[in-house]
PDB file of C-alpha atoms in Angstrom:
ATOM      1  CA  MET A   1      36.012  25.052   9.334  1.00  0.00           C
ATOM      2  CA  LYS A   2      34.880  22.624  12.095  1.00  0.00           C
ATOM      3  CA  LYS A   3      32.966  19.595  10.917  1.00  0.00           C
ATOM      4  CA  SER A   4      30.221  18.172  12.779  1.00  0.00           C
ATOM      5  CA  ALA A   5      30.017  14.531  13.344  1.00  0.00           C
ATOM      6  CA  VAL A   6      26.757  12.940  12.570  1.00  0.00           C
ATOM      7  CA  LYS A   7      25.867  10.057  14.959  1.00  0.00           C
ATOM      8  CA  ALA A   8      24.909   6.853  14.028  1.00  0.00           C
ATOM      9  CA  PRO A   9      21.653   5.710  15.222  1.00  0.00           C
ATOM     10  CA  LYS A  10      22.344   3.047  18.117  1.00  0.00           C
ATOM     11  CA  ARG A  11      22.137  -0.747  17.465  1.00  0.00           C
ATOM     12  CA  ILE A  12      20.141  -2.578  19.572  1.00  0.00           C
ATOM     13  CA  THR A  13      21.621  -6.042  19.736  1.00  0.00           C
ATOM     14  CA  TYR A  14      18.715  -7.878  20.395  1.00  0.00           C
ATOM     15  CA  ILE A  15      16.556  -6.604  17.488  1.00  0.00           C
ATOM     16  CA  ASP A  16      19.416  -7.318  15.489  1.00  0.00           C
ATOM     17  CA  THR A  17      19.812 -10.868  16.699  1.00  0.00           C
ATOM     18  CA  ALA A  18      15.938 -11.573  16.100  1.00  0.00           C
ATOM     19  CA  LYS A  19      16.584 -10.053  12.797  1.00  0.00           C
ATOM     20  CA  CYS A  20      19.408 -12.580  11.898  1.00  0.00           C
ATOM     21  CA  ILE A  21      17.372 -15.341  13.343  1.00  0.00           C
ATOM     22  CA  LEU A  22      14.323 -14.418  11.264  1.00  0.00           C
ATOM     23  CA  ILE A  23      16.427 -14.208   8.116  1.00  0.00           C
ATOM     24  CA  VAL A  24      17.738 -17.520   8.725  1.00  0.00           C
ATOM     25  CA  LEU A  25      14.282 -18.890   9.074  1.00  0.00           C
ATOM     26  CA  THR A  26      13.203 -17.248   5.958  1.00  0.00           C
ATOM     27  CA  LEU A  27      16.108 -18.951   4.090  1.00  0.00           C
ATOM     28  CA  LEU A  28      15.349 -22.640   5.647  1.00  0.00           C
ATOM     29  CA  GLY A  29      11.624 -21.931   4.748  1.00  0.00           C
ATOM     30  CA  HIS A  30      12.505 -21.364   1.282  1.00  0.00           C
ATOM     31  CA  ARG A  31      14.788 -24.021   1.150  1.00  0.00           C
ATOM     32  CA  VAL A  32      11.912 -26.563   2.761  1.00  0.00           C
ATOM     33  CA  ILE A  33       9.682 -25.375  -0.175  1.00  0.00           C
ATOM     34  CA  SER A  34      12.297 -26.160  -2.773  1.00  0.00           C
ATOM     35  CA  PHE A  35      12.680 -29.668  -1.228  1.00  0.00           C
ATOM     36  CA  ARG A  36       8.993 -30.039  -1.044  1.00  0.00           C
ATOM     37  CA  LYS A  37       9.087 -29.519  -5.047  1.00  0.00           C
ATOM     38  CA  LEU A  38      11.246 -32.383  -5.212  1.00  0.00           C
ATOM     39  CA  GLY A  39       9.099 -34.453  -3.174  1.00  0.00           C
ATOM     40  CA  ASN A  40      10.170 -34.308   0.368  1.00  0.00           C
ATOM     41  CA  PRO A  41       7.625 -32.238   2.264  1.00  0.00           C
ATOM     42  CA  HIS A  42       8.240 -31.180   5.812  1.00  0.00           C
ATOM     43  CA  PRO A  43       4.623 -29.693   6.340  1.00  0.00           C
ATOM     44  CA  THR A  44       5.040 -29.187  10.223  1.00  0.00           C
ATOM     45  CA  LEU A  45       8.375 -27.162   9.847  1.00  0.00           C
ATOM     46  CA  LEU A  46       7.159 -25.149   6.846  1.00  0.00           C
ATOM     47  CA  MET A  47       3.851 -24.615   9.011  1.00  0.00           C
ATOM     48  CA  LEU A  48       6.047 -23.340  12.099  1.00  0.00           C
ATOM     49  CA  ILE A  49       8.271 -21.097  10.128  1.00  0.00           C
ATOM     50  CA  TYR A  50       5.676 -19.474   7.873  1.00  0.00           C
ATOM     51  CA  THR A  51       3.234 -18.656  10.933  1.00  0.00           C
ATOM     52  CA  PHE A  52       5.485 -16.267  12.459  1.00  0.00           C
ATOM     53  CA  HIS A  53       8.500 -15.416  10.452  1.00  0.00           C
ATOM     54  CA  MET A  54       7.133 -12.623   8.170  1.00  0.00           C
ATOM     55  CA  PRO A  55       4.560 -11.020  11.006  1.00  0.00           C
ATOM     56  CA  ALA A  56       7.872 -10.860  13.389  1.00  0.00           C
ATOM     57  CA  PHE A  57       9.455  -8.717  10.371  1.00  0.00           C
ATOM     58  CA  PHE A  58       6.667  -6.047  10.488  1.00  0.00           C
ATOM     59  CA  ILE A  59       6.516  -6.334  14.292  1.00  0.00           C
ATOM     60  CA  ILE A  60      10.077  -5.468  14.822  1.00  0.00           C
ATOM     61  CA  THR A  61       9.779  -2.610  12.377  1.00  0.00           C
ATOM     62  CA  GLY A  62       6.925  -1.183  14.048  1.00  0.00           C
ATOM     63  CA  VAL A  63       9.155  -2.134  17.302  1.00  0.00           C
ATOM     64  CA  VAL A  64      11.917   0.395  15.937  1.00  0.00           C
ATOM     65  CA  PHE A  65       9.671   3.093  14.033  1.00  0.00           C
ATOM     66  CA  ASN A  66      11.135   6.332  15.426  1.00  0.00           C
ATOM     67  CA  ILE A  67       7.978   8.122  16.710  1.00  0.00           C
ATOM     68  CA  LYS A  68       9.975  11.445  17.728  1.00  0.00           C
ATOM     69  CA  LYS A  69      11.742  11.444  14.306  1.00  0.00           C
ATOM     70  CA  TRP A  70       8.250  11.106  11.994  1.00  0.00           C
ATOM     71  CA  LEU A  71       5.184  12.181  13.997  1.00  0.00           C
ATOM     72  CA  ASN A  72       6.596  15.815  13.568  1.00  0.00           C
ATOM     73  CA  ALA A  73       7.251  15.248   9.869  1.00  0.00           C
ATOM     74  CA  SER A  74       4.961  16.459   7.719  1.00  0.00           C
ATOM     75  CA  PRO A  75       3.004  13.276   5.447  1.00  0.00           C
ATOM     76  CA  ILE A  76       4.762  14.086   2.101  1.00  0.00           C
ATOM     77  CA  LYS A  77       8.411  14.181   3.980  1.00  0.00           C
ATOM     78  CA  PHE A  78       7.845  10.537   5.804  1.00  0.00           C
ATOM     79  CA  ILE A  79       6.257   8.967   2.379  1.00  0.00           C
ATOM     80  CA  THR A  80       9.019  10.310   0.335  1.00  0.00           C
ATOM     81  CA  SER A  81      11.944   8.841   2.697  1.00  0.00           C
ATOM     82  CA  LYS A  82       9.932   5.653   2.952  1.00  0.00           C
ATOM     83  CA  PHE A  83       9.835   5.675  -0.843  1.00  0.00           C
ATOM     84  CA  LEU A  84      13.604   6.484  -1.386  1.00  0.00           C
ATOM     85  CA  THR A  85      14.361   3.782   1.041  1.00  0.00           C
ATOM     86  CA  LEU A  86      11.943   1.118   0.163  1.00  0.00           C
ATOM     87  CA  ILE A  87      10.141   1.494  -3.245  1.00  0.00           C
ATOM     88  CA  VAL A  88      13.575   2.799  -5.493  1.00  0.00           C
ATOM     89  CA  PRO A  89      15.571  -0.225  -4.170  1.00  0.00           C
ATOM     90  CA  TYR A  90      12.558  -2.692  -4.877  1.00  0.00           C
ATOM     91  CA  ILE A  91      12.042  -1.244  -8.812  1.00  0.00           C
ATOM     92  CA  PHE A  92      15.828  -1.470  -8.989  1.00  0.00           C
ATOM     93  CA  LEU A  93      16.186  -5.054  -7.606  1.00  0.00           C
ATOM     94  CA  ASP A  94      12.919  -6.379  -9.517  1.00  0.00           C
ATOM     95  CA  ILE A  95      14.047  -4.885 -12.694  1.00  0.00           C
ATOM     96  CA  THR A  96      17.641  -6.186 -12.406  1.00  0.00           C
ATOM     97  CA  GLY A  97      16.625  -9.109 -11.484  1.00  0.00           C
ATOM     98  CA  GLY A  98      14.306  -9.650 -14.204  1.00  0.00           C
ATOM     99  CA  VAL A  99      16.787  -8.799 -16.597  1.00  0.00           C
ATOM    100  CA  LEU A 100      19.177 -11.386 -15.296  1.00  0.00           C
ATOM    101  CA  ILE A 101      16.702 -14.005 -15.303  1.00  0.00           C
ATOM    102  CA  MET A 102      15.783 -13.115 -18.838  1.00  0.00           C
ATOM    103  CA  ILE A 103      19.487 -13.162 -19.726  1.00  0.00           C
ATOM    104  CA  THR A 104      20.316 -16.344 -18.225  1.00  0.00           C
ATOM    105  CA  SER A 105      17.292 -18.019 -19.841  1.00  0.00           C
ATOM    106  CA  GLY A 106      18.591 -17.362 -23.181  1.00  0.00           C
ATOM    107  CA  SER A 107      15.773 -15.177 -24.448  1.00  0.00           C
ATOM    108  CA  ALA A 108      17.122 -11.764 -24.040  1.00  0.00           C
ATOM    109  CA  SER A 109      15.433  -9.190 -26.124  1.00  0.00           C
ATOM    110  CA  LEU A 110      14.237  -5.857 -26.068  1.00  0.00           C
ATOM    111  CA  ASP A 111      10.636  -7.035 -26.359  1.00  0.00           C
ATOM    112  CA  GLY A 112      11.125  -9.013 -23.012  1.00  0.00           C
ATOM    113  CA  LEU A 113      11.874  -5.915 -21.079  1.00  0.00           C
ATOM    114  CA  LEU A 114       8.460  -4.299 -21.308  1.00  0.00           C
ATOM    115  CA  PRO A 115       6.732  -7.258 -19.285  1.00  0.00           C
ATOM    116  CA  ILE A 116       9.877  -7.357 -16.623  1.00  0.00           C
ATOM    117  CA  ILE A 117       8.883  -3.660 -16.158  1.00  0.00           C
ATOM    118  CA  LYS A 118       5.135  -4.140 -16.277  1.00  0.00           C
ATOM    119  CA  ASP A 119       5.573  -7.503 -13.528  1.00  0.00           C
ATOM    120  CA  THR A 120       7.353  -4.808 -11.443  1.00  0.00           C
ATOM    121  CA  PHE A 121       4.506  -2.204 -11.072  1.00  0.00           C
ATOM    122  CA  SER A 122       1.746  -4.886 -10.521  1.00  0.00           C
ATOM    123  CA  HIS A 123       1.557  -7.343  -7.711  1.00  0.00           C
ATOM    124  CA  GLN A 124       3.698  -9.755  -9.725  1.00  0.00           C
ATOM    125  CA  THR A 125       7.375  -9.540  -9.062  1.00  0.00           C
ATOM    126  CA  ASN A 126      10.097 -10.735 -11.165  1.00  0.00           C
ATOM    127  CA  VAL A 127      12.437 -11.316  -7.969  1.00  0.00           C
ATOM    128  CA  GLY A 128       9.969 -13.532  -5.328  1.00  0.00           C
ATOM    129  CA  PRO A 129      11.481 -12.124  -2.259  1.00  0.00           C
ATOM    130  CA  THR A 130      11.373  -8.430  -3.300  1.00  0.00           C
ATOM    131  CA  TRP A 131       7.397  -8.512  -2.512  1.00  0.00           C
ATOM    132  CA  PHE A 132       8.535  -7.561   0.883  1.00  0.00           C
ATOM    133  CA  LEU A 133       9.547  -4.138  -0.011  1.00  0.00           C
ATOM    134  CA  PRO A 134       6.541  -2.549  -1.336  1.00  0.00           C
ATOM    135  CA  ALA A 135       4.351  -4.386   1.430  1.00  0.00           C
ATOM    136  CA  LEU A 136       6.971  -2.783   4.042  1.00  0.00           C
ATOM    137  CA  PHE A 137       6.176   0.392   2.516  1.00  0.00           C
ATOM    138  CA  ILE A 138       2.539  -0.069   2.902  1.00  0.00           C
ATOM    139  CA  ALA A 139       2.693  -1.009   6.254  1.00  0.00           C
ATOM    140  CA  ASN A 140       4.916   1.937   7.022  1.00  0.00           C
ATOM    141  CA  VAL A 141       2.760   4.574   5.602  1.00  0.00           C
ATOM    142  CA  LEU A 142      -0.453   3.119   7.270  1.00  0.00           C
ATOM    143  CA  PHE A 143       1.367   2.873  10.706  1.00  0.00           C
ATOM    144  CA  TYR A 144       2.397   6.427  10.307  1.00  0.00           C
ATOM    145  CA  PHE A 145      -1.167   7.688   9.968  1.00  0.00           C
ATOM    146  CA  PHE A 146      -2.506   5.301  12.554  1.00  0.00           C
ATOM    147  CA  LEU A 147      -0.151   6.621  15.146  1.00  0.00           C
ATOM    148  CA  ARG A 148      -0.352  10.189  13.709  1.00  0.00           C
ATOM    149  CA  TYR A 149      -4.190  10.614  13.467  1.00  0.00           C
ATOM    150  CA  TYR A 150      -5.604   8.222  16.235  1.00  0.00           C
ATOM    151  CA  LYS A 151      -5.810   8.782  19.779  1.00  0.00           C
ATOM    152  CA  LYS A 152      -3.136   7.423  21.716  1.00  0.00           C
ATOM    153  CA  TRP A 153      -5.396   4.455  23.898  1.00  0.00           C
ATOM    154  CA  PHE A 154      -7.004   3.231  20.446  1.00  0.00           C
ATOM    155  CA  LYS A 155      -3.784   2.977  18.414  1.00  0.00           C
ATOM    156  CA  TYR A 156      -2.422   0.059  20.039  1.00  0.00           C
ATOM    157  CA  VAL A 157      -5.737  -2.045  20.449  1.00  0.00           C
ATOM    158  CA  ALA A 158      -6.697  -1.233  16.877  1.00  0.00           C
ATOM    159  CA  PHE A 159      -4.165  -3.441  15.069  1.00  0.00           C
ATOM    160  CA  LEU A 160      -5.289  -6.717  16.560  1.00  0.00           C
ATOM    161  CA  PRO A 161      -8.543  -6.784  14.615  1.00  0.00           C
ATOM    162  CA  ILE A 162      -6.823  -5.817  11.624  1.00  0.00           C
ATOM    163  CA  LEU A 163      -4.598  -8.620  11.797  1.00  0.00           C
ATOM    164  CA  ILE A 164      -7.166 -11.197  12.521  1.00  0.00           C
ATOM    165  CA  ILE A 165      -9.245 -10.003   9.839  1.00  0.00           C
ATOM    166  CA  GLY A 166      -6.195 -10.099   7.430  1.00  0.00           C
ATOM    167  CA  ALA A 167      -5.712 -13.841   8.401  1.00  0.00           C
ATOM    168  CA  LYS A 168      -9.314 -14.976   7.711  1.00  0.00           C
ATOM    169  CA  ILE A 169      -9.192 -13.086   4.429  1.00  0.00           C
ATOM    170  CA  ILE A 170      -5.761 -14.513   3.052  1.00  0.00           C
ATOM    171  CA  PRO A 171      -6.302 -18.112   2.630  1.00  0.00           C
ATOM    172  CA  SER A 172      -2.762 -18.773   1.842  1.00  0.00           C
ATOM    173  CA  SER A 173      -1.489 -17.052   5.033  1.00  0.00           C
ATOM    174  CA  PRO A 174      -0.770 -19.816   7.720  1.00  0.00           C
ATOM    175  CA  LEU A 175      -2.848 -18.029  10.581  1.00  0.00           C
ATOM    176  CA  TYR A 176      -5.724 -18.814   8.145  1.00  0.00           C
ATOM    177  CA  ILE A 177      -4.973 -22.488   7.647  1.00  0.00           C
ATOM    178  CA  PHE A 178      -4.322 -22.727  11.516  1.00  0.00           C
ATOM    179  CA  ILE A 179      -7.889 -20.916  12.361  1.00  0.00           C
ATOM    180  CA  THR A 180      -9.509 -22.647   9.691  1.00  0.00           C
ATOM    181  CA  ARG A 181      -8.375 -26.340  10.823  1.00  0.00           C
TER     182      ARG A 181
END
């Protein structure tokens, strides 16, 4: 019996390079924050990095969104796929990280497990960087419905006001700080 080979999607080098640079900037931004706690602030560098690095990840996700694959898929299939690839890893990483933090802090107990699980399923994460996975899940689902149900010309213009409104509403966003100066 002949096995059919599954073709891996072709990688786009400049997208992979951009993701790599953004990951390095994310690490640098977190390092600057930890230095700031020690009294060595770098507000300009921090403002520069935080102004664009996370929005850029979301933009890249939109750029590589496979419209042909997903627009013909049912909403249930799309949501299930994104749930399995983003939310399940989030739950695993966040609970595992919370348990490891509990163990290494010397306060390991079964009573400590319930707050870890509760934090995972609320907006409070046990492992800081994991917030990105549920946020990406929500962005993917919104983007899918937006592309699927809005007129072609409108879908590309409508996200700009959403970004601006979001930046004005979220006071901790670097764009908010920049706009309100």
